[in-house]
Every structure is written in C-alpha cells, then in structure tokens.
C-alpha cells in the first residue's frame, strides 16, 4: 500500500511541476539597496535568487532589476562589511532594502565623496576626512562650518566675533598658501563646485568630506590649491518622515576687559600727578552701555521626506532670528531646500532637482563701538540735558551709544541655488550624467547717518550733515558638468573610469549711490535724490554714483582611473586640463596631474588572521598638482582709467589713460603636494585612526612687483613670483573606550602640527625685496609694522624691537643691533629683530562622548599651542602711560604687573616684544547633554531634547582676553590688525528634535 501511495504522490508532483507554467509566470522585481544608517546607495551588492547561484548585482546607484521565477519567493542580499539579508518578496514588485553593517562600528563602511563621485572609505588612497552629521557640534552659529570647528586635523576654522550673527569664519587648510590670492578652500555642495556655504542649513547636512591631499583636490584643478570641502545634504528615503528641529540660545559676555571703575579712574587717573584724566561727574559702565544684557537667538527647521526606490523627495524650511551682543546687530533669515529624484521603471535614466532659496535681513555690528567703550572715561555720562552727550575726547571722540542707536547699517541678501542632473544608464557598467546649476546671490547694502548726531550739531556743521547710501551687488555663477563613468570587474581586477567636461561662467555687477544734506532724516536711504550735496543745486563731488561689471570663464576636461587588485592594491590616476579667462594670453591653459596608491597590508597572508588585534591596516601615498586662480578679473590686461578733467578750447574733457600694466604671462598659483599616510583599525575596530605627513610647495605666488617706468605705464605689475612651503603631521584618532551594555564611552582626537616657510620673493624675471613688513598697528601714535615676511622665515614672524626691561623712569628699554641697551626712543628701525611667531605650531581637539541608556553627553575640548600673541589691550590700555583722559585696564595700576611699570609716555607708542605673550590655550569648547526616546505611537516616532553650552572656560596664560579672538589664519597671525574688539560670549542653547 505504501509503495502505491508514493507512486501516486510522485505522479501528482510531476504533473503539478509541468502544468505550473500555465498558471504561474515569471515576474520582474526592481528596487534599491542602501546603508541602513546613512541611506547612502550601495553599489555592487550581490542579489541571489533564493539558495541558487543565479542573481545580479546593484549598479552605481544601488539600484537593481531581477527576473524572479515562479518557483522562487526569496531574495538574498549580501555585501562585504554588511550583514546578509533574506527578503520574502510576496506580492511586492518594488523593494527598498536597507543593509546593516556587519559590525557595530560603521566607520569601516563609510561612503566618502572624492570629487565627481563617491567611494567606500576602504578604497580611498588619498587624504580625506569624512564627518557625519551627528558628529557636528551643537552651536547656534551664522555659518554651518562653525559646527565643524576643531573636528578635522589641519583644518583651521577661526571666527574672532562669534557673537555677531552676521560674522563669517576664516577657513584655512594646512597653513597659509598665498600672498594675494584667496586662502580658503573650494566648496562643493551636492556635486556643484563653487557652492554657496552661507545658503546651507546645518540641519540639512548629511555629511562633510574634507579633501586635504593634493591627489584628491587635483580633480578640481585651478580651484583646489587650498583644499576642497564637499558638503552633501540630505535626500529622500523610502521612509515617510516629518522632522522638527528647533533651538533657543542666549549669549552672555565673558572674559570682558577689566577696566577701571569710576572711583578707580578718579583715584589713579584724575588724581594722578600730573593728571591723566578729567572728572566729568558721571558714572558709566560703557561696556555695559553698548551691549545687550543677553543676546537671544532662535531657529526652527521643518523637514519632510519620503518616497520609494524610484521616486523620493526631501524638503525643508527654516527660520532664524538672532541678535548680536552689541546694540545694533541682528539677523533674520528664511530658507528652504527641495530635493527630488526620479528613476525610470527600467532604470534607463534618473532625474534629480535641487532648489535652495534664502532671504536674509541684517543689521551690521559696529565693532568699533566696543573699542570706544573700553577706552572711554567712565566719569563721562551717556546723556546730558540736551540728549546724547557730545564727546570729543578719548581714542575715538564720539558717543558709542548714540552711534549704536542712530547710525544704521543694514543689508538685504537674497540667495538662490538651483541644480538639476540627468543620468542615463547606457548599460549595467556605463552611465553618463549631465548637471546644470546656477548659484545666485544678491546683496543690497543700506547705510544712513542722521543730521542729529552730536558730532554734527556741536561742531556747527551746515553741509554734509545727514548721509545715506545704497549699494546693489549681484553675483551669478553658472555651471555645466558632464561626466561619463565606466566600471569593469575582471576577476580580482576592478576598474572605475571617469571622464568629464566642466564649464563655469562667473558674473559680478555692482551699483551704488550716495548723497548728503536731506531735508528729513526719516527718508533714510529711500530718497537719495532729495539730498542737495551730490548732483543737486550745489553739484559737489564726482562720487555720487558708481557702477561696475566684470566676468570670467573657466573650462576644463578631466579624467580619472581607479584600479584595485583584490581590494588590496589600490591605484588612482587623474588629470585635469583647465583654462581660465583670468590668465594671460600666453598662459590660458594648464595641466593638473595626480596619482595616489594604497596597500591594504592587513589583507596580506603574512598578516591576515595572524595578528588578532589588527582589524585593518592601509598604507597610502599621493602626489598632486593643484592651482589657485582666486584673484580679480582682467589683471592680465592693459586697462584704462580716468586721469582727471582738463579744459581744451573752453570745453572740459575727462581724460583716460593706462591704469594697469599688461601681463600676457599671468597664470595660476601652483601647489605641488605630497602626502603619505596610514589608516588603521585595531581590536575589532574598537580603535580607528589615520596619520598623515604632507609637504605642499606653492610656486608662482601672485602679487604686485615693482617694474621700471618707462617702458611700463605703471610702477607695479601683477605677476606670478615667489615660493612658499608648508609641511606637517596630522592625526585623527577614535576609540570605543567602553562598549556594550547600557553605558558607552567614545573618544575622538584630532591634532595637527604645521611648519611654514616663505622660500622666495623673486624669480628670473621679477626681483622683489627679500622681505615685506606687514601687520601695521593703528594710532594713536605711529607704532608701525610689527611683523615681517622674509625669505627663509615662517609666516607670522614678529619683527620689532627686543625689550630689555623698564628703567627707573618707567621708560621701555630695548636692545640695539650691537647688543647694547638703550631707551626705546634712541633705537631705530635697524635695531628691530625677529622675536617670536604668531602661527600656532600645533592645534588639537578632544571629543568625549558618553551614552547611558537614553542619555548622551559630549564634552569637547579644543586648543592651540606654541605661538605668541601681541597683547593689543596691554599695549594701548594696559599701562599708566596710556593716552590722557582714556580709561585703562585695572592691571595697569596693580603692583607687580609688568605693564604697570611702564609709566613714561615717551615710549608709549613704541612696539616691542615686551607685549608678546604666549597664546597657547585649552578651551572647554562645547558641552552637550541630550535625552532621546523612541516611541511606537501612530503619530510620534521619537524625540530628542538637548542642552548645550559653548565657550565655557579657557585655560590660558594670556592676559589680553580670550586668545581665540586673535586671528591665526592669513598672513598676519597673532595680531589684531586694528582696535576692532568684539567680545567673547558664553552661549547656552536648548533644543528639541521631534520625528513624526
């Protein structure tokens, strides 16, 4: 019986198998595979039909298309560094698959931007630092780069007025690279070079990649000399999501200059013999009078995203309102961003659109008011019986409260970034993309000064009383990027080939108008024609209106080949052939080659599985040539300008003549870059890091050089002359100190050492002086320049008199050139010498991240070391000899203070290293405490509430205030080039993030 049943069962099975095709058919499954954490597409993922060996792989966008037989209902997805995932398809025809990392540490599978594409971090062979959005600091800043401050070794982000909502940071990578051209990096936003960094909401950032090595930057040619920062904003995913982000912040003064109170001023200045001040009967804390007690700010962002593997979107809108710590400054801004992506059903093409408008209304800070406040006589009242008190004494001779409240300096800024791309998948391994973009920025600057100012009324001025002006500036950048990508795998040989064409057009226009003597102050800048000074009945002046327009073009052909053998030996070669209309006719085009190589030594048989604590080890080296064409337009051409007005036969003619020398050989600054590095992961990736050594030699530095008259019509020509060299070591380190359970503790460290040398000012054609004196100090007096750029020396070398102490008369003593000691008034310029340097030798940061259940805490330290600062406060306000009727620091009269010894006014304005102090500091830069909770509600998926404090405390021996307020970027590090002091603040912030 059993044998009969088995024969019948076998027969029925055979029948069913053979008739199945008649009622069940094959079907096509399409979809996309992404990283479960970053939502980045994953190329090269293997997709198998059930447990068979048949299948396919995802393309460069993570997309796939596979025909599934009726007998199979599961797909198995697998990729190196990711956990395999089996999906039961059911009735679905479109899938969005999210793969999780094979380890809890995702650093090994980071997708980094490399310029015109992305790569797995393990495939990268040059110096690139990748920062994810969650690693950015929580700060209420005007510019999103402030959240990156201290996070990347070798990237110096400095802002000397962070409490000004309209301030922008100075950004410098791997030291000073130029004399006259731009020092900042190239910004690439969503693949568009030259992106507007001010038009980015920090909440919209997905990741930031800093291309530091020349091989990585060379693909951008004449704009890559100072490095490249690639910013990628968020895009839509398969999950429909609504997110609110908001914060409120407050800034309060810290580390303010400790000047004399009214009683102390009377004691030390008014009652001095001889007297150094007048008692006007008032009692004013001028610093308090020109500041807000607290500067408040708020920002709100709403983001919505969703879609599927083929159609997705991301949209955000944000609003920010921020006050400055001074009375006048504020900023209101409204911004939005939209990203839409569509992929055709057969994966033939993909269309993407990015639109980002922004509107800002600002009131600019009057930073000079703080200088006035700390120097004004505290017995001087703000008001008198007539209103604001007329002040004609002190350093600046005006009433700072009056100026802060009555003088207006505003701006309206409109920005619009648009980009669209069209990608065609020619076949599985070959695709082409064309991207069109337009970056526009419009600035309307508005200024007004009323006729009621005490400096006008009390001097009896009858003309040029009230003043108003308008200025319109428009920047327009249009880009075309066309690339072709091809990928080929031959067993263990993997090739990726990129070819492309790039074209950019830049246009700048400006128009301004001004006038004086309006009949009413309440016109402000809205009725310039009613003023009678310019163009009216008096017809005074020729500068009532002005306008200008200039443009430039940039075109390039480029290519890159990425090759690796068995993911072990990696080689990248690229070349960019680029031309710019800025260059002279004999030097329009240039070549920018690069080569980089890496060896994953940990995959070799003699190491693999032999050293248990070594998870990954990669050696790198790269070489690349980059350029810098960040200088003005038309500087290679013979330009003509006005030479005044001359009468001829009773008629007045405006005469024109050559205003600039021609230079047909003008070209780009060239940077020759070498970088060697090592990337490592230890103890199952519990410790990760990278170490880089670099040498960058900048040649053909741009600048003005003296030429003979004649044959040249002008005495100087803008040319390529000079050489500068930077070298250094950079370290990025991360460690999971405590991992697992309810409590986790991670640290990240970034440190950089930089050495700089100015090699030469001359070449075979132009012979410049071997030095140039820079960093001039302002009045009172004539302190002169205190730094020198000289061949063979570092940028930032202080060059001035060397102090020998103070004599019994309270006068400064210095060393002469022959070593003898004299009073400073008896020395001259020949006695100056090199006495220190204002460029930090080492910069570093340390981030400590703690997590306990739903709580997280981050404590971030940052510091600069090994440099000098010129104590501006001590020089101008820190001695008893300070200018009469001006306030001083309290320390000027403290026994034992070195500056209190300088009582003789004869050496008051003579600069020496007596005022140089160590600028080294360690700062508790940011502390953030947060609580997160995931909810299973139908309407609310989770929230995070957090609080942050910035600039909590600075450990330093510097006596001139917060050393972070002194610039350390540019050609004059360690010197505040003027008396524009904007105070430091402690910022407290409370924020909320809700996901619906």
PDB file of N, CA and C in Angstrom, residues 482-548:
ATOM      1  N   UNK A 482      29.583  67.597 -17.165  1.00  0.00           N
ATOM      2  CA  UNK A 482      29.187  66.411 -17.922  1.00  0.00           C
ATOM      3  C   UNK A 482      30.217  65.321 -17.654  1.00  0.00           C
ATOM      4  N   UNK A 483      29.768  64.213 -17.102  1.00  0.00           N
ATOM      5  CA  UNK A 483      30.681  63.124 -16.773  1.00  0.00           C
ATOM      6  C   UNK A 483      30.193  61.809 -17.379  1.00  0.00           C
ATOM      7  N   UNK A 484      31.146  60.935 -17.644  1.00  0.00           N
ATOM      8  CA  UNK A 484      30.876  59.577 -18.109  1.00  0.00           C
ATOM      9  C   UNK A 484      31.634  58.623 -17.196  1.00  0.00           C
ATOM     10  N   UNK A 485      30.946  57.625 -16.667  1.00  0.00           N
ATOM     11  CA  UNK A 485      31.546  56.670 -15.753  1.00  0.00           C
ATOM     12  C   UNK A 485      31.418  55.252 -16.318  1.00  0.00           C
ATOM     13  N   UNK A 486      32.503  54.510 -16.172  1.00  0.00           N
ATOM     14  CA  UNK A 486      32.508  53.117 -16.630  1.00  0.00           C
ATOM     15  C   UNK A 486      33.179  52.263 -15.566  1.00  0.00           C
ATOM     16  N   UNK A 487      32.573  51.120 -15.265  1.00  0.00           N
ATOM     17  CA  UNK A 487      33.119  50.198 -14.277  1.00  0.00           C
ATOM     18  C   UNK A 487      33.276  48.821 -14.901  1.00  0.00           C
ATOM     19  N   UNK A 488      34.371  48.161 -14.581  1.00  0.00           N
ATOM     20  CA  UNK A 488      34.654  46.853 -15.146  1.00  0.00           C
ATOM     21  C   UNK A 488      35.343  45.994 -14.098  1.00  0.00           C
ATOM     22  N   UNK A 489      34.853  44.784 -13.910  1.00  0.00           N
ATOM     23  CA  UNK A 489      35.454  43.824 -12.995  1.00  0.00           C
ATOM     24  C   UNK A 489      35.912  42.601 -13.773  1.00  0.00           C
ATOM     25  N   UNK A 490      37.212  42.333 -13.729  1.00  0.00           N
ATOM     26  CA  UNK A 490      37.793  41.161 -14.367  1.00  0.00           C
ATOM     27  C   UNK A 490      38.413  40.301 -13.279  1.00  0.00           C
ATOM     28  N   UNK A 491      37.600  39.351 -12.816  1.00  0.00           N
ATOM     29  CA  UNK A 491      38.016  38.512 -11.708  1.00  0.00           C
ATOM     30  C   UNK A 491      38.387  39.398 -10.521  1.00  0.00           C
ATOM     31  N   UNK A 492      39.638  39.414 -10.129  1.00  0.00           N
ATOM     32  CA  UNK A 492      40.037  40.202  -8.956  1.00  0.00           C
ATOM     33  C   UNK A 492      40.533  41.601  -9.327  1.00  0.00           C
ATOM     34  N   UNK A 493      40.415  41.975 -10.596  1.00  0.00           N
ATOM     35  CA  UNK A 493      40.812  43.305 -11.074  1.00  0.00           C
ATOM     36  C   UNK A 493      39.561  44.175 -11.216  1.00  0.00           C
ATOM     37  N   UNK A 494      39.575  45.316 -10.548  1.00  0.00           N
ATOM     38  CA  UNK A 494      38.415  46.205 -10.563  1.00  0.00           C
ATOM     39  C   UNK A 494      38.828  47.576 -11.102  1.00  0.00           C
ATOM     40  N   UNK A 495      38.078  48.051 -12.102  1.00  0.00           N
ATOM     41  CA  UNK A 495      38.374  49.328 -12.745  1.00  0.00           C
ATOM     42  C   UNK A 495      37.158  50.247 -12.630  1.00  0.00           C
ATOM     43  N   UNK A 496      37.429  51.527 -12.360  1.00  0.00           N
ATOM     44  CA  UNK A 496      36.415  52.576 -12.438  1.00  0.00           C
ATOM     45  C   UNK A 496      37.033  53.731 -13.211  1.00  0.00           C
ATOM     46  N   UNK A 497      36.388  54.120 -14.290  1.00  0.00           N
ATOM     47  CA  UNK A 497      36.926  55.154 -15.170  1.00  0.00           C
ATOM     48  C   UNK A 497      35.951  56.327 -15.211  1.00  0.00           C
ATOM     49  N   UNK A 498      36.487  57.526 -15.050  1.00  0.00           N
ATOM     50  CA  UNK A 498      35.694  58.761 -15.091  1.00  0.00           C
ATOM     51  C   UNK A 498      36.279  59.691 -16.146  1.00  0.00           C
ATOM     52  N   UNK A 499      35.416  60.245 -16.964  1.00  0.00           N
ATOM     53  CA  UNK A 499      35.812  61.289 -17.904  1.00  0.00           C
ATOM     54  C   UNK A 499      34.792  62.399 -17.865  1.00  0.00           C
ATOM     55  N   UNK A 500      35.227  63.648 -18.045  1.00  0.00           N
ATOM     56  CA  UNK A 500      34.257  64.716 -17.943  1.00  0.00           C
ATOM     57  C   UNK A 500      34.687  66.033 -18.540  1.00  0.00           C
ATOM     58  N   UNK A 501      33.707  66.913 -18.634  1.00  0.00           N
ATOM     59  CA  UNK A 501      33.898  68.284 -19.106  1.00  0.00           C
ATOM     60  C   UNK A 501      33.195  69.218 -18.136  1.00  0.00           C
ATOM     61  N   UNK A 502      33.838  70.347 -17.834  1.00  0.00           N
ATOM     62  CA  UNK A 502      33.279  71.312 -16.894  1.00  0.00           C
ATOM     63  C   UNK A 502      33.393  72.718 -17.470  1.00  0.00           C
ATOM     64  N   UNK A 503      32.339  73.489 -17.297  1.00  0.00           N
ATOM     65  CA  UNK A 503      32.355  74.891 -17.746  1.00  0.00           C
ATOM     66  C   UNK A 503      31.648  75.737 -16.701  1.00  0.00           C
ATOM     67  N   UNK A 504      32.273  76.842 -16.326  1.00  0.00           N
ATOM     68  CA  UNK A 504      31.690  77.766 -15.353  1.00  0.00           C
ATOM     69  C   UNK A 504      31.801  79.191 -15.858  1.00  0.00           C
ATOM     70  N   UNK A 505      30.738  79.946 -15.663  1.00  0.00           N
ATOM     71  CA  UNK A 505      30.724  81.368 -16.015  1.00  0.00           C
ATOM     72  C   UNK A 505      30.394  82.164 -14.766  1.00  0.00           C
ATOM     73  N   UNK A 506      31.216  83.168 -14.473  1.00  0.00           N
ATOM     74  CA  UNK A 506      31.055  84.000 -13.289  1.00  0.00           C
ATOM     75  C   UNK A 506      30.809  85.437 -13.728  1.00  0.00           C
ATOM     76  N   UNK A 507      29.804  86.058 -13.130  1.00  0.00           N
ATOM     77  CA  UNK A 507      29.493  87.439 -13.470  1.00  0.00           C
ATOM     78  C   UNK A 507      29.208  88.230 -12.198  1.00  0.00           C
ATOM     79  N   UNK A 508      29.812  89.409 -12.115  1.00  0.00           N
ATOM     80  CA  UNK A 508      29.631  90.285 -10.945  1.00  0.00           C
ATOM     81  C   UNK A 508      29.218  91.661 -11.428  1.00  0.00           C
ATOM     82  N   UNK A 509      28.171  92.214 -10.814  1.00  0.00           N
ATOM     83  CA  UNK A 509      27.715  93.571 -11.123  1.00  0.00           C
ATOM     84  C   UNK A 509      27.484  94.323  -9.824  1.00  0.00           C
ATOM     85  N   UNK A 510      27.744  95.610  -9.853  1.00  0.00           N
ATOM     86  CA  UNK A 510      27.528  96.434  -8.658  1.00  0.00           C
ATOM     87  C   UNK A 510      27.115  97.834  -9.076  1.00  0.00           C
ATOM     88  N   UNK A 511      26.248  98.424  -8.283  1.00  0.00           N
ATOM     89  CA  UNK A 511      25.821  99.806  -8.484  1.00  0.00           C
ATOM     90  C   UNK A 511      25.653 100.439  -7.117  1.00  0.00           C
ATOM     91  N   UNK A 512      26.143 101.655  -6.951  1.00  0.00           N
ATOM     92  CA  UNK A 512      25.995 102.355  -5.672  1.00  0.00           C
ATOM     93  C   UNK A 512      25.703 103.820  -5.909  1.00  0.00           C
ATOM     94  N   UNK A 513      25.010 104.397  -4.945  1.00  0.00           N
ATOM     95  CA  UNK A 513      24.691 105.829  -4.989  1.00  0.00           C
ATOM     96  C   UNK A 513      24.647 106.360  -3.562  1.00  0.00           C
ATOM     97  N   UNK A 514      25.044 107.617  -3.396  1.00  0.00           N
ATOM     98  CA  UNK A 514      25.016 108.230  -2.071  1.00  0.00           C
ATOM     99  C   UNK A 514      24.760 109.714  -2.196  1.00  0.00           C
ATOM    100  N   UNK A 515      24.366 110.293  -1.090  1.00  0.00           N
ATOM    101  CA  UNK A 515      24.134 111.734  -1.077  1.00  0.00           C
ATOM    102  C   UNK A 515      24.125 112.228   0.369  1.00  0.00           C
ATOM    103  N   UNK A 516      24.207 113.556   0.506  1.00  0.00           N
ATOM    104  CA  UNK A 516      24.178 114.227   1.806  1.00  0.00           C
ATOM    105  C   UNK A 516      23.076 115.294   1.790  1.00  0.00           C
ATOM    106  N   UNK A 517      22.843 115.820   2.977  1.00  0.00           N
ATOM    107  CA  UNK A 517      22.003 117.002   3.167  1.00  0.00           C
ATOM    108  C   UNK A 517      20.574 116.780   2.673  1.00  0.00           C
ATOM    109  N   UNK A 518      19.887 115.830   3.300  1.00  0.00           N
ATOM    110  CA  UNK A 518      18.487 115.557   3.002  1.00  0.00           C
ATOM    111  C   UNK A 518      17.609 116.450   3.870  1.00  0.00           C
ATOM    112  N   UNK A 519      16.432 116.818   3.378  1.00  0.00           N
ATOM    113  CA  UNK A 519      15.571 117.699   4.176  1.00  0.00           C
ATOM    114  C   UNK A 519      15.014 117.023   5.423  1.00  0.00           C
ATOM    115  N   UNK A 520      14.886 115.669   5.374  1.00  0.00           N
ATOM    116  CA  UNK A 520      14.336 114.930   6.519  1.00  0.00           C
ATOM    117  C   UNK A 520      15.184 113.692   6.785  1.00  0.00           C
ATOM    118  N   UNK A 521      15.420 113.423   8.078  1.00  0.00           N
ATOM    119  CA  UNK A 521      16.154 112.212   8.431  1.00  0.00           C
ATOM    120  C   UNK A 521      15.334 110.951   8.207  1.00  0.00           C
ATOM    121  N   UNK A 522      13.995 111.097   8.279  1.00  0.00           N
ATOM    122  CA  UNK A 522      13.173 109.892   8.184  1.00  0.00           C
ATOM    123  C   UNK A 522      13.088 109.324   6.772  1.00  0.00           C
ATOM    124  N   UNK A 523      13.720 109.982   5.783  1.00  0.00           N
ATOM    125  CA  UNK A 523      13.817 109.380   4.451  1.00  0.00           C
ATOM    126  C   UNK A 523      14.753 108.160   4.460  1.00  0.00           C
ATOM    127  N   UNK A 524      15.673 108.154   5.414  1.00  0.00           N
ATOM    128  CA  UNK A 524      16.730 107.139   5.423  1.00  0.00           C
ATOM    129  C   UNK A 524      17.406 107.096   4.059  1.00  0.00           C
ATOM    130  N   UNK A 525      17.469 105.896   3.435  1.00  0.00           N
ATOM    131  CA  UNK A 525      18.144 105.729   2.143  1.00  0.00           C
ATOM    132  C   UNK A 525      17.137 105.647   0.998  1.00  0.00           C
ATOM    133  N   UNK A 526      15.882 106.036   1.284  1.00  0.00           N
ATOM    134  CA  UNK A 526      14.816 105.804   0.304  1.00  0.00           C
ATOM    135  C   UNK A 526      14.521 106.986  -0.608  1.00  0.00           C
ATOM    136  N   UNK A 527      15.275 108.083  -0.467  1.00  0.00           N
ATOM    137  CA  UNK A 527      15.038 109.241  -1.332  1.00  0.00           C
ATOM    138  C   UNK A 527      16.352 109.962  -1.572  1.00  0.00           C
ATOM    139  N   UNK A 528      17.309 109.277  -2.207  1.00  0.00           N
ATOM    140  CA  UNK A 528      18.640 109.843  -2.379  1.00  0.00           C
ATOM    141  C   UNK A 528      18.616 111.109  -3.219  1.00  0.00           C
ATOM    142  N   UNK A 529      17.648 111.217  -4.100  1.00  0.00           N
ATOM    143  CA  UNK A 529      17.585 112.402  -4.960  1.00  0.00           C
ATOM    144  C   UNK A 529      17.238 113.674  -4.231  1.00  0.00           C
ATOM    145  N   UNK A 530      16.700 113.575  -3.009  1.00  0.00           N
ATOM    146  CA  UNK A 530      16.324 114.780  -2.270  1.00  0.00           C
ATOM    147  C   UNK A 530      17.519 115.441  -1.592  1.00  0.00           C
ATOM    148  N   UNK A 531      18.652 114.766  -1.527  1.00  0.00           N
ATOM    149  CA  UNK A 531      19.849 115.390  -0.971  1.00  0.00           C
ATOM    150  C   UNK A 531      20.424 116.398  -1.939  1.00  0.00           C
ATOM    151  N   UNK A 532      20.974 117.484  -1.415  1.00  0.00           N
ATOM    152  CA  UNK A 532      21.412 118.590  -2.295  1.00  0.00           C
ATOM    153  C   UNK A 532      22.929 118.683  -2.417  1.00  0.00           C
ATOM    154  N   UNK A 533      23.678 117.723  -1.817  1.00  0.00           N
ATOM    155  CA  UNK A 533      25.137 117.822  -1.909  1.00  0.00           C
ATOM    156  C   UNK A 533      25.642 117.296  -3.234  1.00  0.00           C
ATOM    157  N   UNK A 534      25.274 116.091  -3.604  1.00  0.00           N
ATOM    158  CA  UNK A 534      25.720 115.481  -4.854  1.00  0.00           C
ATOM    159  C   UNK A 534      24.646 115.596  -5.920  1.00  0.00           C
ATOM    160  N   UNK A 535      25.008 116.206  -7.011  1.00  0.00           N
ATOM    161  CA  UNK A 535      24.099 116.256  -8.152  1.00  0.00           C
ATOM    162  C   UNK A 535      22.951 117.234  -8.006  1.00  0.00           C
ATOM    163  N   UNK A 536      22.877 117.949  -6.898  1.00  0.00           N
ATOM    164  CA  UNK A 536      21.800 118.903  -6.711  1.00  0.00           C
ATOM    165  C   UNK A 536      22.240 120.297  -7.104  1.00  0.00           C
ATOM    166  N   UNK A 537      21.673 121.257  -6.416  1.00  0.00           N
ATOM    167  CA  UNK A 537      21.949 122.637  -6.789  1.00  0.00           C
ATOM    168  C   UNK A 537      23.398 123.032  -6.556  1.00  0.00           C
ATOM    169  N   UNK A 538      24.093 122.329  -5.631  1.00  0.00           N
ATOM    170  CA  UNK A 538      25.491 122.664  -5.369  1.00  0.00           C
ATOM    171  C   UNK A 538      26.440 121.881  -6.264  1.00  0.00           C
ATOM    172  N   UNK A 539      25.997 120.714  -6.754  1.00  0.00           N
ATOM    173  CA  UNK A 539      26.812 119.950  -7.704  1.00  0.00           C
ATOM    174  C   UNK A 539      28.164 119.547  -7.170  1.00  0.00           C
ATOM    175  N   UNK A 540      28.265 119.249  -5.898  1.00  0.00           N
ATOM    176  CA  UNK A 540      29.554 118.894  -5.318  1.00  0.00           C
ATOM    177  C   UNK A 540      29.885 117.421  -5.549  1.00  0.00           C
ATOM    178  N   UNK A 541      31.160 117.142  -5.781  1.00  0.00           N
ATOM    179  CA  UNK A 541      31.641 115.761  -5.789  1.00  0.00           C
ATOM    180  C   UNK A 541      31.358 115.026  -7.076  1.00  0.00           C
ATOM    181  N   UNK A 542      32.198 114.035  -7.371  1.00  0.00           N
ATOM    182  CA  UNK A 542      32.030 113.196  -8.545  1.00  0.00           C
ATOM    183  C   UNK A 542      31.787 111.739  -8.161  1.00  0.00           C
ATOM    184  N   UNK A 543      31.584 111.465  -6.893  1.00  0.00           N
ATOM    185  CA  UNK A 543      31.435 110.095  -6.437  1.00  0.00           C
ATOM    186  C   UNK A 543      30.014 109.787  -5.990  1.00  0.00           C
ATOM    187  N   UNK A 544      29.050 110.528  -6.500  1.00  0.00           N
ATOM    188  CA  UNK A 544      27.674 110.309  -6.087  1.00  0.00           C
ATOM    189  C   UNK A 544      27.164 108.945  -6.534  1.00  0.00           C
ATOM    190  N   UNK A 545      27.559 108.503  -7.705  1.00  0.00           N
ATOM    191  CA  UNK A 545      27.132 107.203  -8.220  1.00  0.00           C
ATOM    192  C   UNK A 545      28.344 106.475  -8.781  1.00  0.00           C
ATOM    193  N   UNK A 546      28.267 105.177  -8.760  1.00  0.00           N
ATOM    194  CA  UNK A 546      29.307 104.365  -9.379  1.00  0.00           C
ATOM    195  C   UNK A 546      28.712 103.025  -9.772  1.00  0.00           C
ATOM    196  N   UNK A 547      29.316 102.393 -10.746  1.00  0.00           N
ATOM    197  CA  UNK A 547      28.845 101.084 -11.177  1.00  0.00           C
ATOM    198  C   UNK A 547      30.009 100.322 -11.791  1.00  0.00           C
ATOM    199  N   UNK A 548      29.875  98.996 -11.781  1.00  0.00           N
ATOM    200  CA  UNK A 548      30.923  98.163 -12.361  1.00  0.00           C
ATOM    201  C   UNK A 548      30.330  96.825 -12.762  1.00  0.00           C
TER     202      UNK A 548
END
